[in-house]
Amino acid sequence: MKPLIKLITAATLPALMLGCATARYIDHDGRDSIVNVGQINTQDWIRAADELTQSLLLSGTINSVAGKPKVMMIGRIKNNTNQHIDTDSLMKKIRVALNKGGRALTTTAVGLDGPEDESSKAVRELRADDEFNQATIPGKGNLISPDYSLSGKIIQNNARAKRGLLPTIKQSEFAFQLSMTDLKTGLAVWEEEKLIVKQGSRAAVSW
Amino acid sequence: MRCLCYPVFVLLLAGCASYVGQTGAFRGAWNSGSIEQAAQLATRQANQRSESRDAVIWFLEQGAALRATGQFAASNQAFEQAENRIRFYDRQASVRLSKEATGLLTNLAALPYEGRGYDRVMLNTYQALNYLQLGQADAALVELRQAHAEQDAEVVRNARRIVAARKSAGEYERTIRRAKLNELQPDIALDYGAFVNPFTDFLHALCLWNLDTDDRENALVSLRRIHSTLGGSEFLASEIRFVDRLLGGAKHSDLTYVIFETGVAPIRREVRLDVPLRHEKVRYVAASFPRLERRGRSAPAHVAIGETRYDATLICNMDAVVGRDFRTGLPAVIFRTLAASATKAAVAKKAKEESGDLGAIAGFLYQAAGAQADLRTWTTLPKEFRVCRVETPDDRRLTLLVGPQKSEVTVNTGRVNVVCVKSFAPGTPLKIQQFRLK
């Protein structure tokens, strides 16, 4: 009996191991995603963006008037974590949701450090160029100034604790804070904070 | 017949000149400021050794030398060749144990040079600087992101190296673990942490807030990290406040960042130690180890505008970076060296038993020739990186001072410019290069 068990184990174990090592596609927000305690993972961006968008939409702050969506610019999103992150991972998802819902459009022609997309400006520089049909070049006064700006901050707090002989437990708390400012009045008309707290001793898959 | 094999093997091993010997002429030219000659020597060596175990180290020397002469594209080609080789060795990591076995029979210098942790980070950093000189900002940012990733990846690689070295020690593993070789530990005045290079982080931060519109906030992450690593430097605190204001939309006048690269990084010297092993087959071994040797002294650097002098702040002490890397990798070196020495001693003993006096002589020669420490190290790296930020004066003229050396530069037009100053031996002129960031 024992040799048989050994044989079966020897035959199946490599196959199981290979199965684990093979690359595969997974749902980006599903339970198979890898979870790192000290990092913001894809599913964290998705969760934070979803919850913040829901909060913004439910607040009624940016109801379109007569079907005309409001115009929003993206302000500064401070990264107060200890890792390099692309804050677009958060902002893009919020922008897409607002855009698809018809509540707000984002201007790419205005930004704190100049326009996000230089094309609006570049095309206007063709006004003096005879090679271009001037009727196809946007006239003056067409660009739309934003009604609101969206700004915020991402904060990270770390903690660790040792429980007896168990491995050290690490905890990371990520706070996603956003504010929407009415640019006419300078007042913050909506503010929200979403917390994501993760705990563990090492990276794991979330099941 | 078997006895004849020993001397032949010994002769093959003896043919391996140490890296310190190989680089004598090159280092002489470099340290005296004859950078054109140094670049030629490095290029010749890199071409001759492009398929050898020393290829990576010579491509690194070549890249640094060509960069100093202002041949930025050629420098990046050399660095790319080094990088390709390093990646090739990384892909071979799964067969590392067989390479360890080669090391056991010969010496560690006989194994391919795969690039140390700080080599990989500096390789990407110099490539980034070259791309900035060539006006290719996006490519520079890719290199800096890679350098950032290398710092983390090297921690994992080093752990793997130690595990592999322990495994390769085989029957000697337990006895070697007891050996204490404190005399090899480098004296590290500053500890930045494993594989951390604050200069690379600083350059990354500088590029982020000047070049990349999406990632600008990450500049502050890098600056805060260096500030904490360097123990709260006033310059960095002021830089954090300054960049924070700029990211909030504040305007600034024309700025010049002056980066001083001064002195030369440490090299490795061989030290021979008798180590008691207390193993039943081998009681003690005489083995050669590398030991770090610092070169030259720290040189203060300043920027003068008219009568006003601005001190450059020490951002990265490469002695500390190399020393920390050396210390982190030392357990693997000790395991590999002692295991190799013990294996060779056992082979020599067997030769004596089987072939009498002739075998004993061959065994002795085999041990002596094979006992060579790995002294390969990137010799053209500087001792220190210092940085100074000044508002560019109206006439755009700056006076640059490194110790007794002095030179003048007229900064190109631009909102934010970077001037790179490299100093060699006292009395040789400073090498000045500059590029515009914004």
XYZ file of C-alpha atoms in Angstrom:
645
model
C 0.000 0.000 0.000
C 2.760 2.405 0.976
C 4.661 2.143 -2.346
C 1.395 2.819 -4.138
C 0.793 5.998 -2.124
C 4.357 7.103 -2.859
C 3.842 6.450 -6.557
C 0.599 8.414 -6.659
C 2.156 11.280 -4.721
C 5.184 11.342 -7.011
C 2.970 11.418 -10.072
C 0.460 14.030 -8.915
C 2.634 16.450 -6.936
C 4.639 17.755 -9.914
C 1.407 18.214 -11.864
C -0.113 20.209 -9.005
C 3.037 22.302 -8.663
C 3.078 23.022 -12.379
C -0.549 24.094 -12.183
C 0.357 26.679 -9.564
C 3.275 28.062 -11.517
C 1.500 28.463 -14.853
C 0.569 32.025 -15.842
C -3.157 32.605 -16.306
C -5.721 35.364 -16.644
C -7.795 36.259 -13.596
C -10.569 38.750 -12.811
C -8.772 41.973 -11.918
C -11.123 42.577 -8.975
C -11.736 38.940 -8.121
C -10.694 36.715 -5.240
C -7.719 35.323 -7.122
C -5.827 38.641 -7.083
C -2.641 38.903 -5.080
C -2.881 40.968 -1.900
C 0.197 42.834 -0.637
C -0.040 44.345 2.802
C 2.254 47.314 2.175
C 1.054 48.143 -1.324
C -2.064 49.368 -3.062
C -3.214 46.509 -5.309
C -5.456 46.755 -8.359
C -8.515 45.622 -6.417
C -7.887 48.406 -3.853
C -7.938 51.078 -6.568
C -11.151 49.606 -7.955
C -12.844 49.440 -4.554
C -11.816 52.954 -3.531
C -12.850 54.438 -6.887
C -16.230 52.655 -6.838
C -17.072 53.766 -3.311
C -15.939 57.359 -3.849
C -17.877 57.615 -7.120
C -21.009 56.244 -5.491
C -20.666 58.754 -2.674
C -20.217 61.622 -5.137
C -23.184 60.607 -7.270
C -25.461 60.053 -4.296
C -24.519 63.434 -2.807
C -26.262 65.202 -5.679
C -23.458 67.747 -5.907
C -22.973 67.509 -9.617
C -26.475 67.150 -10.994
C -26.461 68.180 -14.614
C -28.629 71.135 -15.477
C -31.053 70.586 -18.391
C -29.078 67.544 -19.489
C -25.898 69.563 -19.724
C -23.090 67.879 -17.802
C -20.902 69.887 -15.448
C -17.254 70.431 -16.315
C -14.612 69.282 -13.908
C -10.856 69.744 -13.778
C -8.448 67.498 -11.944
C -6.532 69.279 -9.229
C -3.647 67.986 -7.192
C -3.813 64.463 -5.801
C -1.136 64.313 -3.115
C 0.712 61.067 -2.626
C 1.499 60.837 1.072
C 2.272 57.124 0.973
C 5.781 55.712 1.041
C 5.583 54.180 -2.403
C 5.538 55.411 -5.965
C 1.976 55.215 -7.232
C 0.158 56.467 -10.280
C -2.786 58.425 -8.923
C -4.420 58.112 -12.340
C -5.325 54.572 -11.261
C -7.883 56.192 -8.979
C -8.833 59.335 -10.859
C -9.324 57.705 -14.237
C -11.876 55.266 -12.851
C -13.833 58.103 -11.213
C -13.672 60.192 -14.381
C -14.875 57.312 -16.524
C -17.822 56.612 -14.193
C -18.900 60.286 -14.113
C -18.491 60.614 -17.862
C -20.499 57.475 -18.614
C -23.250 58.586 -16.228
C -23.512 61.903 -18.112
C -23.093 63.880 -14.860
C -19.759 65.491 -15.496
C -17.117 65.843 -18.172
C -13.457 66.358 -17.417
C -11.526 69.099 -19.156
C -8.060 68.124 -20.315
C -7.318 71.682 -21.436
C -6.740 73.070 -17.918
C -4.471 71.734 -15.210
C -2.338 72.967 -12.344
C 0.837 72.429 -14.345
C -0.661 73.268 -17.681
C -3.107 71.235 -19.728
C -3.232 67.460 -19.366
C -3.518 67.275 -23.141
C -1.655 69.970 -25.088
C -3.636 69.264 -28.251
C -6.342 71.903 -27.608
C -3.617 74.525 -27.470
C -1.582 73.069 -30.325
C -4.480 73.107 -32.756
C -5.107 76.811 -32.001
C -1.520 77.601 -32.875
C -2.380 76.691 -36.474
C -4.409 79.894 -36.812
C -1.569 81.649 -38.570
C -0.709 78.698 -40.776
C -1.977 79.103 -44.368
C -1.494 75.408 -45.032
C -4.587 74.682 -42.913
C -8.150 75.411 -43.841
C -8.854 78.109 -41.260
C -12.559 77.226 -41.152
C -11.630 73.860 -39.596
C -9.632 75.422 -36.794
C -11.589 76.132 -33.581
C -12.450 79.781 -33.171
C -11.817 81.862 -30.102
C -14.011 81.420 -27.039
C -14.832 77.733 -27.524
C -12.902 76.227 -24.670
C -15.044 75.674 -21.609
C -13.877 76.695 -18.179
C -14.470 74.106 -15.454
C -17.191 74.387 -12.811
C -15.471 72.153 -10.298
C -12.072 70.832 -9.405
C -11.429 67.442 -7.880
C -8.430 67.180 -5.564
C -7.323 64.877 -2.811
C -4.743 62.946 -0.935
C -3.739 59.316 -0.429
C -2.298 58.553 2.990
C -0.579 55.426 4.266
C -0.162 54.370 7.885
C 1.750 51.236 8.821
C 1.774 49.237 12.017
C 3.213 45.899 13.041
C 2.767 43.612 16.011
C 4.287 40.375 17.228
C 2.011 37.786 18.801
C 3.983 35.161 20.680
C 5.777 32.759 18.371
C 3.673 33.694 15.353
C 5.267 35.702 12.503
C 5.105 39.486 12.818
C 1.771 40.801 11.604
C 1.928 43.890 9.408
C -0.950 46.257 8.903
C -1.296 48.972 6.298
C -4.049 51.505 6.223
C -4.642 53.498 3.056
C -6.926 56.513 3.261
C -8.265 57.874 -0.043
C -9.484 61.423 0.584
C -11.193 63.479 -2.118
C -12.725 66.967 -2.201
C -14.732 68.682 -4.885
C -14.440 72.447 -4.988
C -16.929 74.783 -6.622
C -14.584 77.048 -8.560
C -17.027 79.979 -8.491
C -17.161 80.109 -4.721
C -14.023 78.223 -3.680
C -16.131 76.095 -1.346
C -15.634 72.361 -0.955
C -19.074 71.063 -1.952
C -18.333 67.390 -1.444
C -15.749 65.561 0.630
C -15.259 61.900 1.296
C -12.735 59.495 2.740
C -12.480 55.762 2.081
C -10.271 53.517 4.152
C -8.698 50.273 3.056
C -6.981 48.339 5.811
C -4.929 45.228 5.119
C -3.255 42.872 7.523
C -0.966 39.877 7.100
C 2.539 38.571 7.441
C 3.328 38.297 3.734
C 1.780 38.655 0.284
C -1.088 36.292 -0.377
C -3.830 35.488 -2.819
C -7.090 36.758 -1.433
C -9.017 33.468 -1.152
C 49.106 9.670 -16.275
C 46.649 11.025 -13.744
C 49.443 13.056 -12.144
C 50.053 14.864 -15.403
C 46.519 16.188 -15.330
C 47.146 18.154 -12.158
C 49.910 20.472 -13.460
C 47.929 21.103 -16.661
C 44.908 22.100 -14.587
C 47.117 24.240 -12.384
C 48.559 26.031 -15.408
C 45.058 26.744 -16.683
C 44.111 28.276 -13.365
C 47.297 30.274 -13.090
C 46.429 31.975 -16.366
C 43.689 33.948 -14.605
C 45.250 37.315 -13.715
C 43.470 39.140 -10.906
C 41.180 42.018 -11.798
C 43.388 44.456 -9.878
C 46.249 43.423 -12.177
C 44.095 43.581 -15.302
C 42.871 47.096 -14.566
C 46.182 48.671 -13.477
C 46.788 50.708 -16.651
C 43.122 51.607 -16.989
C 42.816 52.816 -13.395
C 46.047 54.785 -13.743
C 44.701 56.632 -16.779
C 41.305 57.231 -15.163
C 42.625 58.488 -11.821
C 45.020 60.904 -13.513
C 42.166 62.388 -15.538
C 43.308 60.941 -18.909
C 39.763 59.933 -19.666
C 40.223 59.595 -23.444
C 42.988 57.076 -22.859
C 40.934 55.341 -20.168
C 37.986 55.072 -22.575
C 40.225 53.551 -25.258
C 41.700 51.027 -22.819
C 38.274 50.071 -21.491
C 36.866 49.713 -25.012
C 39.776 47.481 -26.039
C 39.334 45.287 -22.967
C 35.545 45.161 -23.356
C 35.897 44.077 -26.988
C 38.489 41.418 -26.130
C 36.481 40.081 -23.206
C 32.961 40.495 -24.582
C 32.343 36.744 -24.388
C 34.326 36.099 -21.236
C 33.329 35.865 -17.587
C 34.595 39.442 -17.123
C 32.400 40.899 -19.864
C 29.939 42.662 -17.529
C 32.561 44.432 -15.453
C 34.445 45.658 -18.531
C 31.258 46.899 -20.208
C 30.506 48.842 -17.010
C 33.992 50.390 -16.987
C 33.658 51.174 -20.682
C 30.238 52.776 -20.228
C 31.480 55.017 -17.415
C 34.632 56.015 -19.299
C 32.751 56.826 -22.518
C 30.219 58.846 -20.523
C 33.051 60.917 -19.034
C 34.354 61.677 -22.536
C 30.916 62.874 -23.616
C 30.167 59.910 -25.922
C 26.722 59.377 -24.423
C 25.200 57.125 -27.107
C 28.271 54.870 -27.176
C 28.274 54.836 -23.380
C 24.671 53.652 -23.344
C 25.517 50.938 -25.865
C 28.185 49.628 -23.494
C 25.773 49.793 -20.565
C 23.123 47.980 -22.605
C 25.580 45.186 -23.346
C 26.325 44.915 -19.630
C 22.591 44.885 -18.890
C 21.899 42.181 -21.493
C 24.621 39.994 -20.010
C 23.283 40.549 -16.478
C 19.791 39.557 -17.626
C 21.241 36.485 -19.301
C 22.854 35.455 -15.995
C 19.600 36.151 -14.153
C 17.790 33.796 -16.514
C 20.403 31.147 -15.738
C 19.676 31.408 -12.015
C 18.010 27.992 -12.021
C 21.296 26.309 -12.937
C 23.239 28.310 -10.356
C 24.130 25.196 -8.376
C 26.192 23.783 -11.230
C 28.060 27.084 -11.422
C 28.649 26.938 -7.685
C 30.204 23.534 -8.266
C 32.621 25.123 -10.772
C 33.533 27.631 -8.089
C 34.269 24.822 -5.664
C 36.845 23.294 -8.005
C 38.488 26.538 -9.130
C 37.902 29.923 -7.426
C 35.182 32.546 -7.276
C 37.033 34.793 -9.716
C 36.589 31.994 -12.256
C 32.814 32.430 -12.153
C 31.151 34.995 -14.425
C 30.786 38.476 -12.954
C 27.010 38.915 -12.819
C 26.843 42.498 -11.574
C 26.528 43.445 -7.939
C 23.426 45.135 -6.531
C 24.847 48.649 -6.663
C 26.240 48.004 -10.170
C 22.743 47.358 -11.438
C 21.353 50.497 -9.820
C 24.243 52.710 -11.008
C 24.087 51.184 -14.483
C 20.496 52.384 -14.853
C 21.348 55.719 -13.226
C 24.170 56.468 -15.661
C 22.012 55.363 -18.566
C 19.341 57.802 -17.369
C 21.894 60.631 -17.191
C 23.090 59.756 -20.700
C 19.541 59.813 -22.040
C 18.961 63.185 -20.399
C 22.092 64.488 -22.127
C 20.721 63.130 -25.410
C 17.364 64.847 -24.802
C 15.465 61.553 -24.432
C 13.530 62.235 -21.238
C 11.093 59.312 -21.532
C 13.925 56.810 -21.905
C 15.636 58.375 -18.865
C 12.511 57.850 -16.777
C 12.325 54.202 -17.838
C 15.908 53.699 -16.634
C 15.177 55.394 -13.313
C 12.100 53.248 -12.761
C 14.236 50.194 -13.480
C 16.864 51.397 -10.990
C 14.101 51.787 -8.422
C 12.885 48.236 -9.089
C 16.445 46.855 -9.007
C 16.887 48.074 -5.433
C 14.004 45.858 -4.283
C 14.806 42.936 -6.577
C 18.400 42.747 -5.369
C 17.273 42.040 -1.800
C 15.537 38.880 -3.071
C 18.469 37.938 -5.326
C 20.931 38.298 -2.449
C 18.853 35.991 -0.248
C 18.834 33.432 -3.086
C 22.612 33.727 -3.469
C 23.138 32.975 0.217
C 20.823 29.945 0.069
C 22.592 28.671 -3.080
C 26.009 29.188 -1.467
C 24.919 27.273 1.620
C 23.607 24.401 -0.482
C 26.784 24.279 -2.539
C 28.854 24.002 0.646
C 27.349 20.518 1.044
C 29.035 18.541 3.791
C 30.989 21.607 4.980
C 27.885 23.750 5.492
C 27.580 23.270 9.257
C 31.260 23.791 10.007
C 31.467 26.913 7.823
C 28.456 28.421 9.563
C 30.483 28.439 12.787
C 33.415 30.319 11.226
C 33.622 33.959 12.314
C 35.501 36.275 9.978
C 34.896 39.671 11.485
C 38.090 41.111 10.005
C 36.422 41.078 6.580
C 33.528 43.297 7.664
C 33.803 46.723 6.061
C 33.766 49.798 8.236
C 30.520 51.542 7.319
C 30.087 55.007 8.748
C 26.743 55.539 6.992
C 24.142 52.842 6.503
C 21.571 53.642 3.843
C 19.981 50.185 3.952
C 20.411 47.226 1.633
C 20.976 48.248 -1.995
C 19.665 51.761 -1.456
C 21.319 54.490 -3.497
C 20.124 57.938 -2.391
C 21.613 59.630 -5.466
C 19.484 57.516 -7.791
C 16.421 58.410 -5.747
C 17.349 62.085 -5.867
C 17.805 62.056 -9.642
C 14.504 60.210 -10.004
C 12.746 62.820 -7.866
C 14.322 65.643 -9.868
C 13.152 64.094 -13.126
C 9.690 63.297 -11.793
C 8.751 66.837 -10.823
C 10.350 68.321 -13.906
C 9.478 65.853 -16.633
C 6.605 63.547 -15.900
C 3.201 65.125 -15.598
C 1.476 61.940 -14.365
C 3.949 60.886 -11.702
C 5.006 64.244 -10.307
C 3.694 63.572 -6.818
C 6.038 60.607 -6.551
C 8.953 63.058 -6.459
C 7.966 63.890 -2.897
C 7.860 60.191 -1.990
C 11.448 59.806 -3.185
C 12.607 62.993 -1.483
C 11.006 62.017 1.820
C 12.682 58.625 1.561
C 16.150 60.156 1.005
C 15.521 62.693 3.758
C 14.835 59.863 6.174
C 17.766 57.761 4.863
C 20.215 60.620 5.249
C 19.016 61.444 8.737
C 17.222 64.714 8.146
C 19.481 66.792 5.877
C 18.528 70.491 5.849
C 19.001 70.672 2.067
C 16.517 67.850 1.532
C 14.028 69.323 3.990
C 14.181 72.555 2.011
C 13.890 70.627 -1.269
C 10.758 68.850 -0.012
C 9.149 72.166 0.984
C 10.185 73.705 -2.333
C 8.871 70.870 -4.527
C 5.679 70.683 -2.473
C 5.029 74.364 -3.202
C 5.755 73.861 -6.910
C 3.395 70.902 -7.159
C 0.747 73.094 -5.557
C 1.092 75.475 -8.503
C 3.736 77.967 -7.270
C 6.108 79.434 -9.848
C 9.881 79.408 -9.610
C 12.774 81.328 -11.100
C 15.370 79.632 -13.332
C 17.186 76.943 -11.368
C 20.435 75.064 -11.769
C 21.167 71.804 -10.008
C 24.884 71.050 -9.848
C 25.773 67.377 -9.345
C 29.340 66.776 -8.194
C 30.860 63.318 -8.696
C 34.087 63.296 -6.754
C 36.817 60.786 -5.928
C 36.834 57.069 -6.610
C 34.891 54.182 -5.076
C 36.642 51.498 -3.011
C 38.394 48.559 -4.617
C 38.864 45.024 -3.343
C 42.173 43.707 -2.084
C 43.014 40.128 -1.358
C 43.535 38.983 2.204
C 44.655 35.467 3.081
C 43.300 33.939 6.266
C 43.810 30.618 8.023
C 40.409 29.439 9.132
C 39.908 26.473 11.465
C 37.065 24.345 10.102
C 37.057 21.459 12.591
C 35.738 19.127 9.906
C 36.726 15.465 10.079
C 38.282 15.551 6.590
C 39.734 19.067 6.643
C 40.852 20.511 9.981
C 41.629 23.989 8.725
C 41.947 25.827 5.426
C 43.922 28.778 4.156
C 41.656 30.857 1.976
C 41.806 34.152 0.089
C 39.043 36.638 0.677
C 38.292 40.052 -0.756
C 38.467 43.038 1.578
C 37.283 46.524 0.715
C 39.900 49.244 0.542
C 38.849 52.865 0.430
C 40.656 55.213 -1.907
C 41.311 58.928 -1.430
C 39.527 61.375 0.783
C 36.252 63.191 0.678
C 36.445 66.546 -1.130
C 34.078 69.412 -0.292
C 32.339 71.003 -3.270
C 30.780 74.429 -3.732
C 29.090 76.621 -6.280
C 29.990 80.312 -6.286
C 27.958 83.113 -7.831
C 29.969 86.308 -7.576
C 31.169 86.479 -3.985
C 28.501 84.150 -2.619
C 29.353 80.509 -2.059
C 26.810 77.684 -1.813
C 27.833 74.363 -0.256
C 26.970 71.173 -2.099
C 25.273 68.602 0.148
C 26.474 65.024 0.341
C 23.633 62.992 -1.148
C 25.339 59.649 -1.573
C 28.556 58.255 -0.196
C 29.449 55.417 -2.561
C 31.895 53.998 0.002
C 28.834 53.398 2.172
C 26.764 51.967 -0.706
C 29.546 49.600 -1.801
C 30.358 48.745 1.834
C 26.735 47.868 2.629
C 26.504 45.747 -0.514
C 29.770 44.026 0.412
C 28.545 43.330 3.942
C 25.184 42.019 2.723
C 26.856 39.671 0.249
C 29.636 38.583 2.626
C 27.882 35.470 4.042
C 27.612 34.020 0.523
C 31.269 34.881 -0.218
C 32.452 33.221 2.998
C 30.399 30.089 2.317
C 31.586 29.783 -1.239
C 35.239 30.549 -0.462
C 35.555 28.202 2.494
C 33.645 25.418 0.744
C 35.922 25.805 -2.293
C 39.042 25.782 -0.116
C 37.861 22.725 1.790
C 37.007 20.885 -1.429
C 40.426 21.699 -2.882
C 42.174 20.644 0.303
C 40.326 17.318 0.145
C 41.317 16.866 -3.531
C 44.963 17.673 -2.721
C 44.935 15.183 0.135
C 43.597 12.486 -2.148
C 46.211 13.298 -4.804
C 48.934 12.849 -2.243
C 47.511 9.530 -1.092
C 47.183 8.221 -4.638
C 50.356 9.576 -6.286
C 52.850 10.197 -3.521
C 55.192 13.185 -3.728
C 54.275 14.160 -7.271
C 50.626 14.183 -6.310
C 51.445 16.232 -3.226
C 53.271 18.872 -5.320
C 50.471 18.979 -7.879
C 47.941 19.226 -5.077
C 49.839 22.074 -3.440
C 50.091 23.977 -6.736
C 46.398 23.363 -7.413
C 45.464 24.786 -4.027
C 47.786 27.771 -4.376
C 46.733 28.683 -7.911
C 43.080 28.130 -7.252
C 42.990 30.217 -4.081
C 42.184 33.541 -5.704
C 39.654 35.951 -4.243
C 37.174 37.645 -6.533
C 38.462 41.221 -6.653
C 36.306 42.404 -9.523
C 34.567 45.679 -8.786
C 33.430 48.676 -10.833
C 36.438 50.950 -10.342
C 35.209 54.061 -12.192
C 32.376 54.782 -9.787
C 32.870 57.946 -7.736
C 33.423 58.195 -4.008
C 30.643 60.734 -3.451
C 27.712 62.431 -5.098
C 27.042 65.957 -3.870
C 24.242 68.232 -5.030
C 23.695 71.975 -4.890
C 20.647 73.930 -6.074
C 21.065 77.572 -7.006
C 18.921 80.156 -8.722
C 20.501 80.658 -12.123
C 22.012 84.173 -12.159
C 21.158 86.639 -14.928
C 24.558 86.184 -16.620
C 24.142 82.378 -16.115
C 27.765 82.048 -14.998
C 28.666 79.714 -12.163
C 32.016 78.996 -10.546
C 32.424 75.346 -9.576
C 34.840 74.360 -6.824
C 35.945 70.874 -5.773
C 38.645 71.056 -3.100
C 41.426 73.143 -4.701
C 40.058 72.630 -8.243
C 38.080 75.438 -9.811
C 36.251 75.865 -13.074
C 33.621 78.125 -14.630
C 30.540 77.275 -16.630
C 27.868 79.235 -18.457
C 24.542 77.513 -17.933
C 22.431 76.915 -21.059
C 19.031 78.522 -21.406
C 16.212 76.736 -19.613
C 13.959 76.907 -16.569
C 15.694 73.996 -14.821
C 19.198 72.946 -15.846
C 21.535 70.293 -14.515
C 25.313 70.665 -14.515
C 27.319 67.466 -13.905
C 30.827 67.980 -12.565
C 33.298 65.102 -12.374
C 36.587 65.492 -10.561
C 39.650 63.300 -10.893
C 43.064 63.707 -9.271
C 43.945 67.135 -7.812
C 45.514 69.274 -10.514
C 43.512 67.727 -13.340
C 40.698 69.820 -14.809
C 37.101 69.211 -13.802
C 34.971 67.533 -16.450
C 31.746 69.506 -16.905
C 28.611 68.418 -18.774
C 25.154 69.939 -18.689
C 21.616 69.357 -19.884
C 18.269 71.079 -19.681
C 15.480 69.425 -17.721
C 12.763 72.012 -18.322
